[in-house]
PDB file of C-alpha atoms in Angstrom:
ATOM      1  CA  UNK N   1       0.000   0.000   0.000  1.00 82.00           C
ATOM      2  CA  UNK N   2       1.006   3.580  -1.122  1.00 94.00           C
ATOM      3  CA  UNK N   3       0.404   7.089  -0.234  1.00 97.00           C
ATOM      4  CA  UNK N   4       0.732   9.590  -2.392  1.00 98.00           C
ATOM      5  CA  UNK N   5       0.562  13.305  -3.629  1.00 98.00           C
ATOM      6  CA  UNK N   6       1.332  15.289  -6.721  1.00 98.00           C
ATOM      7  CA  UNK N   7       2.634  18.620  -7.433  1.00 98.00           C
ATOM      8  CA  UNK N   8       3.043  20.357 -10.852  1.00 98.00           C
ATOM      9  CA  UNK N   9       4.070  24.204 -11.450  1.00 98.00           C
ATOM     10  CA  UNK N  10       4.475  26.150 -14.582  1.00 97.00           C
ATOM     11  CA  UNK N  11       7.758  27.486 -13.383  1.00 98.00           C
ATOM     12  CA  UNK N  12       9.215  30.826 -13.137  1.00 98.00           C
ATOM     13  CA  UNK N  13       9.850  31.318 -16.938  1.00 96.00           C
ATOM     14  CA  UNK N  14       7.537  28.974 -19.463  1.00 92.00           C
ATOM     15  CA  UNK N  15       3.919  31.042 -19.728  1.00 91.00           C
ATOM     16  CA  UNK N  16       2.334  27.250 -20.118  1.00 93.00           C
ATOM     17  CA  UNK N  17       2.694  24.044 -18.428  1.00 96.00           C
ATOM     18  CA  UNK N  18       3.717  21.413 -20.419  1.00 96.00           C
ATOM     19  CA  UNK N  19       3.793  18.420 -17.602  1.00 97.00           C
ATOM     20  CA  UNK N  20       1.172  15.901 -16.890  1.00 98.00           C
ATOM     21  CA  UNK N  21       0.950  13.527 -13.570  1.00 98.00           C
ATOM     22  CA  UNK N  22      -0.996  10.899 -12.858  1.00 98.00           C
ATOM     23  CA  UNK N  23      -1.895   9.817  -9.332  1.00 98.00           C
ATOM     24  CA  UNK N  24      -4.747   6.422  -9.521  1.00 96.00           C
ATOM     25  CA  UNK N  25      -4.427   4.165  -6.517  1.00 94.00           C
ATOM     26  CA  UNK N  26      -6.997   2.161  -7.485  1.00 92.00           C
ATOM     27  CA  UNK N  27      -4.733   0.613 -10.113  1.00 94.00           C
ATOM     28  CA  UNK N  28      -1.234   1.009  -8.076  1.00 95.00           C
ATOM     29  CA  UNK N  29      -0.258   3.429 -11.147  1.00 97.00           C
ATOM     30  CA  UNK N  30       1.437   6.947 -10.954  1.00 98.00           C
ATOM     31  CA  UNK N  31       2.634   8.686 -13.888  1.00 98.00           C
ATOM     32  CA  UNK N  32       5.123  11.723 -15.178  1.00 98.00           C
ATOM     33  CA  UNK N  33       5.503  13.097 -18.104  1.00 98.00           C
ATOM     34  CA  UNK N  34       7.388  16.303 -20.102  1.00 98.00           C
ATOM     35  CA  UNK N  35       5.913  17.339 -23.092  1.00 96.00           C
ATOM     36  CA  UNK N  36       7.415  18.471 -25.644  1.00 93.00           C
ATOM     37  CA  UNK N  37       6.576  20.479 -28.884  1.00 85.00           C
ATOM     38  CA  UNK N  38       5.074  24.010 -30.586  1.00 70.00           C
ATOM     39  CA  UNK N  39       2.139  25.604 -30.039  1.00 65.00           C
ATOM     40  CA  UNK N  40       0.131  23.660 -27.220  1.00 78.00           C
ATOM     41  CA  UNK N  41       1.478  19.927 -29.295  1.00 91.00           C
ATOM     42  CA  UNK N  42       3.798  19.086 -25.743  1.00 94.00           C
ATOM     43  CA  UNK N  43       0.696  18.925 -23.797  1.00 95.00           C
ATOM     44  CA  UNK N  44      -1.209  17.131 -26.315  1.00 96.00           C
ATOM     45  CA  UNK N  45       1.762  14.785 -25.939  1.00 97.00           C
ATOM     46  CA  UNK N  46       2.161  14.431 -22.300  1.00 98.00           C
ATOM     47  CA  UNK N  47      -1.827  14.596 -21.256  1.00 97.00           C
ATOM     48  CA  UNK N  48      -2.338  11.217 -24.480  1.00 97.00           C
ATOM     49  CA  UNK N  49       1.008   9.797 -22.835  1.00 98.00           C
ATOM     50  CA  UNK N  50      -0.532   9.660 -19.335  1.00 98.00           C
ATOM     51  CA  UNK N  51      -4.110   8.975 -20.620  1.00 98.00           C
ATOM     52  CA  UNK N  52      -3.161   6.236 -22.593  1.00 98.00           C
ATOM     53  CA  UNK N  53      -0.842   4.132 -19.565  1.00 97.00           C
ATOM     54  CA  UNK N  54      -3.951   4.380 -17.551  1.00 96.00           C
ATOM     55  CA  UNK N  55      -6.424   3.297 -19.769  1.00 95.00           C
ATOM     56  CA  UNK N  56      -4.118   0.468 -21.108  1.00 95.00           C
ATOM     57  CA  UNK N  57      -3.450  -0.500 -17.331  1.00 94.00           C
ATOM     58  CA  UNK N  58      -7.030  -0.585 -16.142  1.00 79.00           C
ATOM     59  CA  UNK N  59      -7.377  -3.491 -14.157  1.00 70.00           C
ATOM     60  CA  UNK N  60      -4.103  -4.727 -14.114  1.00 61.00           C
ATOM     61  CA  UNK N  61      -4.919  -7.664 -11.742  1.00 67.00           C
ATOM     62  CA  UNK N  62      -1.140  -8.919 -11.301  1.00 79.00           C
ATOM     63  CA  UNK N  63       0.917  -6.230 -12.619  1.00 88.00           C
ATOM     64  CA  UNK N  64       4.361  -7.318 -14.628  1.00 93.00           C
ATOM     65  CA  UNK N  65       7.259  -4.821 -16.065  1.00 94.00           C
ATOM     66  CA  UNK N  66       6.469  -6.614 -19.491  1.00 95.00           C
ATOM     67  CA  UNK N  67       2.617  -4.876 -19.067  1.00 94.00           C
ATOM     68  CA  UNK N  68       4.018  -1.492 -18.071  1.00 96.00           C
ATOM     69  CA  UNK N  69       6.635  -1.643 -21.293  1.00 97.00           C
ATOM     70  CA  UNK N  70       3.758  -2.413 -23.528  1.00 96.00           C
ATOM     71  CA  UNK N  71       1.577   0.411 -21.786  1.00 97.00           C
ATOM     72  CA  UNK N  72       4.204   2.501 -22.835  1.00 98.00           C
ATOM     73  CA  UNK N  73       4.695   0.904 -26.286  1.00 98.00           C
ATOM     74  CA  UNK N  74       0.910   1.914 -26.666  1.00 98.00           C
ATOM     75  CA  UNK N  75       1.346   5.467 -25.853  1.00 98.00           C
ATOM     76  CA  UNK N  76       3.926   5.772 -27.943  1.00 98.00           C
ATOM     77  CA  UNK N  77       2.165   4.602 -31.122  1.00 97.00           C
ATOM     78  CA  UNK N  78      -0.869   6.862 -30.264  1.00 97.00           C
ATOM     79  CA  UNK N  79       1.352   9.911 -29.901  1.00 97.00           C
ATOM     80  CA  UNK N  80       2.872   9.542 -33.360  1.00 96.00           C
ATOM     81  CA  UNK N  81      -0.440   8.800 -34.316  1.00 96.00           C
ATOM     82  CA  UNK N  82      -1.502  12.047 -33.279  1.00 95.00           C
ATOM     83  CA  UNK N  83       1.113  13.785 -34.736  1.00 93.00           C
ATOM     84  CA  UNK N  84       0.829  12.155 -37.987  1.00 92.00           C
ATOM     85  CA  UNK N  85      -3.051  13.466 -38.400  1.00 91.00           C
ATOM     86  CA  UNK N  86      -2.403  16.930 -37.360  1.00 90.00           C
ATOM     87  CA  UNK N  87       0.313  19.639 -38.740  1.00 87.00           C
ATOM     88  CA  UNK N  88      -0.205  20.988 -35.785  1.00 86.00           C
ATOM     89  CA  UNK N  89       1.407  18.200 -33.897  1.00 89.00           C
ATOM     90  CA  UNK N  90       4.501  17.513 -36.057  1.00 87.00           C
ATOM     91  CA  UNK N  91       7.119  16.567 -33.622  1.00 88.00           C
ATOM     92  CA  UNK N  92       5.419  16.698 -30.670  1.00 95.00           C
ATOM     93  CA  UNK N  93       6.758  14.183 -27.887  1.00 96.00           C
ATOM     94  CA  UNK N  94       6.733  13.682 -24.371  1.00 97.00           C
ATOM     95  CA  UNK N  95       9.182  11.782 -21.101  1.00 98.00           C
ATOM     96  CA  UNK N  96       7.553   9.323 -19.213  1.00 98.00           C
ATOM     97  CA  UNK N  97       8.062   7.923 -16.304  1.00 98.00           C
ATOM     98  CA  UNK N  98       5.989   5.470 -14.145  1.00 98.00           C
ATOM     99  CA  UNK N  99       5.648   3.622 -11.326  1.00 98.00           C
ATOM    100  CA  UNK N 100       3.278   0.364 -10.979  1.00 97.00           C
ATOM    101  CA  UNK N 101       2.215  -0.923  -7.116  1.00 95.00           C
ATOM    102  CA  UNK N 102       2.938  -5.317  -8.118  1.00 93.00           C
ATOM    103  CA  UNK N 103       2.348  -7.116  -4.792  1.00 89.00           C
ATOM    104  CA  UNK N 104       5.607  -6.065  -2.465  1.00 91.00           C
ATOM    105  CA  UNK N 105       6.988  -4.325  -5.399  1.00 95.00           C
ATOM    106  CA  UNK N 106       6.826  -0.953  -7.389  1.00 97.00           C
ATOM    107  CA  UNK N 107       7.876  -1.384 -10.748  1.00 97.00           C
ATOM    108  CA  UNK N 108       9.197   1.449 -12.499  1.00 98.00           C
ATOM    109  CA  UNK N 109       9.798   2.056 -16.286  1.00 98.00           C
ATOM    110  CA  UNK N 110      11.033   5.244 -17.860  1.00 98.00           C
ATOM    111  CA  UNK N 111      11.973   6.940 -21.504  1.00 98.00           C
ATOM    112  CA  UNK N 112      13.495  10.095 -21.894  1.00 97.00           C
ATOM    113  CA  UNK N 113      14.715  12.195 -19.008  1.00 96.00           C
ATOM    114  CA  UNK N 114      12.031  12.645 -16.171  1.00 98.00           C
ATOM    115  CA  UNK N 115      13.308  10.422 -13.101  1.00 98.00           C
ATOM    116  CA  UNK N 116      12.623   7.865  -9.804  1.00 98.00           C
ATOM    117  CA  UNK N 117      14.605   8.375  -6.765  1.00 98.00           C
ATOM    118  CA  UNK N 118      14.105   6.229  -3.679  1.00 98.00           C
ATOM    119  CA  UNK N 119      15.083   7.727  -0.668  1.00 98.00           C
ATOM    120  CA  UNK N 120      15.136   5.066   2.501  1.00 97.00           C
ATOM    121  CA  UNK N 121      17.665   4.911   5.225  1.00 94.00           C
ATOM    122  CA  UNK N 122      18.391   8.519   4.825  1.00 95.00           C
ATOM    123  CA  UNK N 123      19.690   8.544   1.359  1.00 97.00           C
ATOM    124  CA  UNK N 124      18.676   9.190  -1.985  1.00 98.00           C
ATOM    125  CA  UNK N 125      19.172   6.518  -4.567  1.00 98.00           C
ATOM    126  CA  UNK N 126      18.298   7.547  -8.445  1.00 98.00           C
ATOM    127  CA  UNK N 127      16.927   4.757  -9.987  1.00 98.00           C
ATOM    128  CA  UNK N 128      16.690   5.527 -13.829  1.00 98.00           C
ATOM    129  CA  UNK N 129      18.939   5.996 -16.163  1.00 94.00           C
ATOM    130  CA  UNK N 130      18.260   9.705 -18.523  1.00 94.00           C
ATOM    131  CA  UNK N 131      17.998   8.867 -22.245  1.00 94.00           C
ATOM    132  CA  UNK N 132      20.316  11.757 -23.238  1.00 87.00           C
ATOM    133  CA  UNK N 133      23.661  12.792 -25.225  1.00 78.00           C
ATOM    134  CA  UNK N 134      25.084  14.078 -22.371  1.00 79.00           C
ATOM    135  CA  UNK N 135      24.352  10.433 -20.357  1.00 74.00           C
ATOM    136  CA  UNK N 136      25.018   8.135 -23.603  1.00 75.00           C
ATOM    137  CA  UNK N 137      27.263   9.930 -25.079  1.00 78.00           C
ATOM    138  CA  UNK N 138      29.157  12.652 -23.641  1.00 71.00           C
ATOM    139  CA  UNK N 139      30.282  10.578 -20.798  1.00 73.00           C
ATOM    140  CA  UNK N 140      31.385   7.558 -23.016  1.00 69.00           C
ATOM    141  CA  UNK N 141      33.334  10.122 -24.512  1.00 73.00           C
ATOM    142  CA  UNK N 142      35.052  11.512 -21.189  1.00 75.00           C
ATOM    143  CA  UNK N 143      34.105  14.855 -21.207  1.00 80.00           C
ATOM    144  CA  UNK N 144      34.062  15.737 -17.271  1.00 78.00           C
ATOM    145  CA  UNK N 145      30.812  16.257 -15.212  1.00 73.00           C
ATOM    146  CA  UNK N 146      31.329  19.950 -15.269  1.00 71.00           C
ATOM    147  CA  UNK N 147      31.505  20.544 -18.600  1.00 68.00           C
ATOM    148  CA  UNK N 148      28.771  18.560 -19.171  1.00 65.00           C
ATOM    149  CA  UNK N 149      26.726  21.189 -17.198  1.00 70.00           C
ATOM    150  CA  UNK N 150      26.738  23.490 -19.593  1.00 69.00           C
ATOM    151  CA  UNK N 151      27.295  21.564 -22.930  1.00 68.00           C
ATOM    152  CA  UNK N 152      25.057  22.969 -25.718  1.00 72.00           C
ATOM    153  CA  UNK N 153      23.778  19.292 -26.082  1.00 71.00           C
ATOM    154  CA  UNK N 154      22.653  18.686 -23.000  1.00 69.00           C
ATOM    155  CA  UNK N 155      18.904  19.244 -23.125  1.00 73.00           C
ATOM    156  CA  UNK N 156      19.411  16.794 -26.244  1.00 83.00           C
ATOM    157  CA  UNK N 157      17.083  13.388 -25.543  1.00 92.00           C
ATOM    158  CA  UNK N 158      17.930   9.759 -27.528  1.00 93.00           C
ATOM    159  CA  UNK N 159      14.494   8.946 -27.198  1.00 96.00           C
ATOM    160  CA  UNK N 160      10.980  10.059 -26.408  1.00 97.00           C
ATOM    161  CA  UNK N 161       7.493   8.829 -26.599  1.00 97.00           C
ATOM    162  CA  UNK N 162       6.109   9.801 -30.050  1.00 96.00           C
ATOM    163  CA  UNK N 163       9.704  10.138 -31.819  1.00 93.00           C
ATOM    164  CA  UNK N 164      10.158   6.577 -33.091  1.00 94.00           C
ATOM    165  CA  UNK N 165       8.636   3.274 -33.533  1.00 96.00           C
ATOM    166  CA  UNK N 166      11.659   1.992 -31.992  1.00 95.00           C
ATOM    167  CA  UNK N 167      10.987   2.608 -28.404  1.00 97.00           C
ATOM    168  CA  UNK N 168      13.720   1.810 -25.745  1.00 97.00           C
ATOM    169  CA  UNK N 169      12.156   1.524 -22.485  1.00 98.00           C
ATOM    170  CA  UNK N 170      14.226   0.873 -18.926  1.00 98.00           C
ATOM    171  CA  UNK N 171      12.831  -0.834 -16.340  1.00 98.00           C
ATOM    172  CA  UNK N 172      13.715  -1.061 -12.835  1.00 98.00           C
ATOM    173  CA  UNK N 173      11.881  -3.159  -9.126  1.00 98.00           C
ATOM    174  CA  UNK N 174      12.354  -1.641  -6.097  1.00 97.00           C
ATOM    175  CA  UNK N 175      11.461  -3.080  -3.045  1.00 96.00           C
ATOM    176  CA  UNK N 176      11.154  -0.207  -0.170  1.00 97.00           C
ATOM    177  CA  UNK N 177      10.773  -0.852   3.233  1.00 96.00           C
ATOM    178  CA  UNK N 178       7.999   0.706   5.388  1.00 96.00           C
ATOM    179  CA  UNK N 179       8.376   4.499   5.272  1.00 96.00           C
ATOM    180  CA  UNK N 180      10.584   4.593   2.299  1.00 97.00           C
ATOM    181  CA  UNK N 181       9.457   7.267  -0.446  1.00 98.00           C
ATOM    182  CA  UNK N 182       9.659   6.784  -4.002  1.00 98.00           C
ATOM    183  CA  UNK N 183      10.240   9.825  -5.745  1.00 98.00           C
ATOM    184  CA  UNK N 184       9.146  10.668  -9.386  1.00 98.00           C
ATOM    185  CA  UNK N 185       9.337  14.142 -11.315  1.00 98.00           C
ATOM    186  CA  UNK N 186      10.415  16.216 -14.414  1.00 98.00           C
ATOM    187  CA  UNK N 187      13.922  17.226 -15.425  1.00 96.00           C
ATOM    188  CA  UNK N 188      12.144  20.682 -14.167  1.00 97.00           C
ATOM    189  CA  UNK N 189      13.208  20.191 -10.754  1.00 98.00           C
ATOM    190  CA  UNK N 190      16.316  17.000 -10.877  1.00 96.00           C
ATOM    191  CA  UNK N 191      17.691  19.842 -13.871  1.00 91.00           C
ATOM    192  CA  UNK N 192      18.160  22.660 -11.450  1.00 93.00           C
ATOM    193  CA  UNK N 193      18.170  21.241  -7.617  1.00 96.00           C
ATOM    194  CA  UNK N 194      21.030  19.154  -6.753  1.00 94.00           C
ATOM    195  CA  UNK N 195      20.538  15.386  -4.800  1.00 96.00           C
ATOM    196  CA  UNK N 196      21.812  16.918  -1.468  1.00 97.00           C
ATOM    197  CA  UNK N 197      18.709  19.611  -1.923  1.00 98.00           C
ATOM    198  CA  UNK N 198      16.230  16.614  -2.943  1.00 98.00           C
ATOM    199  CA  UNK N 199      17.383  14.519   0.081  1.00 98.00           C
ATOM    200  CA  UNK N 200      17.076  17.128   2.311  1.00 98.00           C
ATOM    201  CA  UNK N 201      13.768  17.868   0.876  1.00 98.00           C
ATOM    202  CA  UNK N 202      12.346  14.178   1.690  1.00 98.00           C
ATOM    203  CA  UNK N 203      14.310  13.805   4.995  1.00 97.00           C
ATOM    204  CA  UNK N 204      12.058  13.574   8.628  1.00 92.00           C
ATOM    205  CA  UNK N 205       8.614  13.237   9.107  1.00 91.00           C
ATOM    206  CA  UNK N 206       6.534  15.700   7.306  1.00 95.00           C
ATOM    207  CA  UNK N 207       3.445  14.982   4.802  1.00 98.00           C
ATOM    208  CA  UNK N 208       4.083  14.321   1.142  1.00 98.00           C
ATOM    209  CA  UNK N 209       2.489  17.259   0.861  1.00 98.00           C
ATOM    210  CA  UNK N 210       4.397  19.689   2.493  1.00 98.00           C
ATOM    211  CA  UNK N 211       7.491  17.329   0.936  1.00 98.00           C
ATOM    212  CA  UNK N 212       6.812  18.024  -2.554  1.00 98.00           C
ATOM    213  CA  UNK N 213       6.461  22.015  -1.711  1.00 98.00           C
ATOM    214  CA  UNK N 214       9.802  21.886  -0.872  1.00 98.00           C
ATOM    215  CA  UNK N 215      10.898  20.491  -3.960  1.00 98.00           C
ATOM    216  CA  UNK N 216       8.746  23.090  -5.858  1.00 98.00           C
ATOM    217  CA  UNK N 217      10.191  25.924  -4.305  1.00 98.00           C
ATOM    218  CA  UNK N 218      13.732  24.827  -4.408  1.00 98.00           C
ATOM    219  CA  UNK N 219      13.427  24.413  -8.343  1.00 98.00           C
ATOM    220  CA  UNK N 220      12.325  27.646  -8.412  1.00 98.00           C
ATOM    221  CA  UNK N 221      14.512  29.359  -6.284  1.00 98.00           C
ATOM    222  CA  UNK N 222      17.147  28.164  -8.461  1.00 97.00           C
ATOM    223  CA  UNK N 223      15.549  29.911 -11.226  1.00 97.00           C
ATOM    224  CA  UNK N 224      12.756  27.402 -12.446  1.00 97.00           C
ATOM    225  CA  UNK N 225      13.778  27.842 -15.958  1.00 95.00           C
ATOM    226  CA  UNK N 226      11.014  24.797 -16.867  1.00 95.00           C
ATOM    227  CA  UNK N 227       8.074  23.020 -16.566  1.00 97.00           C
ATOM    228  CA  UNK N 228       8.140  21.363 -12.539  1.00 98.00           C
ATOM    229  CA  UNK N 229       6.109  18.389 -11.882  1.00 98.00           C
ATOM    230  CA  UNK N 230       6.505  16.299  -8.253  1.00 98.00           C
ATOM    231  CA  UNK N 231       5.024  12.474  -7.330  1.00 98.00           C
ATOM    232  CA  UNK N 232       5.858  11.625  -4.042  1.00 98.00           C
ATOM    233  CA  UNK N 233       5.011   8.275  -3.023  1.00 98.00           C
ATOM    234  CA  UNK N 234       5.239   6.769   0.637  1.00 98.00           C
ATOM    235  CA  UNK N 235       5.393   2.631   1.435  1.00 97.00           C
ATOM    236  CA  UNK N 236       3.368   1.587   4.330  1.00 92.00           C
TER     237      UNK N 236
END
């Protein structure tokens, strides 16, 4: 069993909001995603993401990873369905990231850049793995951490829901012990606050609530340059 909250803010910057979450206990799901795309076509693209995982999982009666890849193999081929009917959509994609209640486990599966964190035992564990130059490449090629920061590539994803039939999807069980939280959220707030801000963030007692405020406010203190979107997530 889960609690959870949600928190999504335009930022201090972006006049729209381009995020979608998805919090549906009923079915054990919870949901992120980053849209991308002109006009209003990256919240077409995150808001058909999200729908589409949570009409595909329904009743998922006993969740696997292989269901939550082929929910996200589904939202994929309705986003470039999308696209493909509407010039207004061109190139429109969206991040996803998810996490699935399965018995004593929470299954995660992610494409693109939006993340999962665990933090139990008073430390913060990232869990996924960003599809982007600066992770695939840029570090294969040695280029140090701080020069990464301020590449001109790194807001550069290797793959996205709605960019290609060829969807790469990483998946990931955790297991958390009672109290542990389970963290998931847009490269809105993991882009600008560093892990020592997020941990100290979801350290102590206090409700998710207040918890995911926190995180909001840090992102934009340090400018909230995009899009900020929060699921918090509590084992019991």
């Amino acid at each position: 069993m889960l609690e959870a909250f949600g928190l999504s803010d335009p930022g201090c910057v972006r006049p729209n909001n381009e995020d979608c979450y998805l919090i549906a206990p009923d079915t054990g799901l919870y949901v992120v995603a980053d849209g991308m795309g002109g006009a209003q076509a990256g919240e077409r693209a995150s808001k058909l993401a999200v729908d589409t995982l949570a009409a595909f999982i329904g009743n998922p009666g006993h969740a696997t990873a292989e269901m939550l890849a082929q929910a996200f193999q589904e939202a994929n081929n309705h986003v470039m369905n999308a696209a493909s009917n509407d010039v207004n959509l061109e190139g429109m994609g969206t991040t996803l990231v998810a996490a699935l209640e399965a018995g004593p486990e929470i299954l995660i599966a992610s494409v693109g850049d939006s993340r999962a964190y665990m933090y139990q035992g008073d430390e913060l564990i990232g869990i996924t793995e960003d599809q982007t130059w600066v992770h695939e490449v840029g570090r294969k090629l040695g280029i140090d951490e701080s020069s990464l920061r301020s590449h001109p590539m790194r807001h550069v994803l290797t793959m996205a829901i709605g960019v290609s039939p060829e969807l790469r999807v990483h998946s990931y069980a955790l297991k958390p012990q009672a109290g542990a939280e389970v963290l998931i959220c847009s490269d809105g707030l993991h882009g600008v606050v560093d892990d020592g801000v997020i941990a100290e963030a979801l350290a102590g007692n206090g409700s998710l609530e207040s918890k995911c405020r926190k995180l909001i406010e840090a992102a934009k203190a340090a400018g909230g340059p995009d899009n900020i979107t929060t699921v918090l997530l509590r084992a019991k």
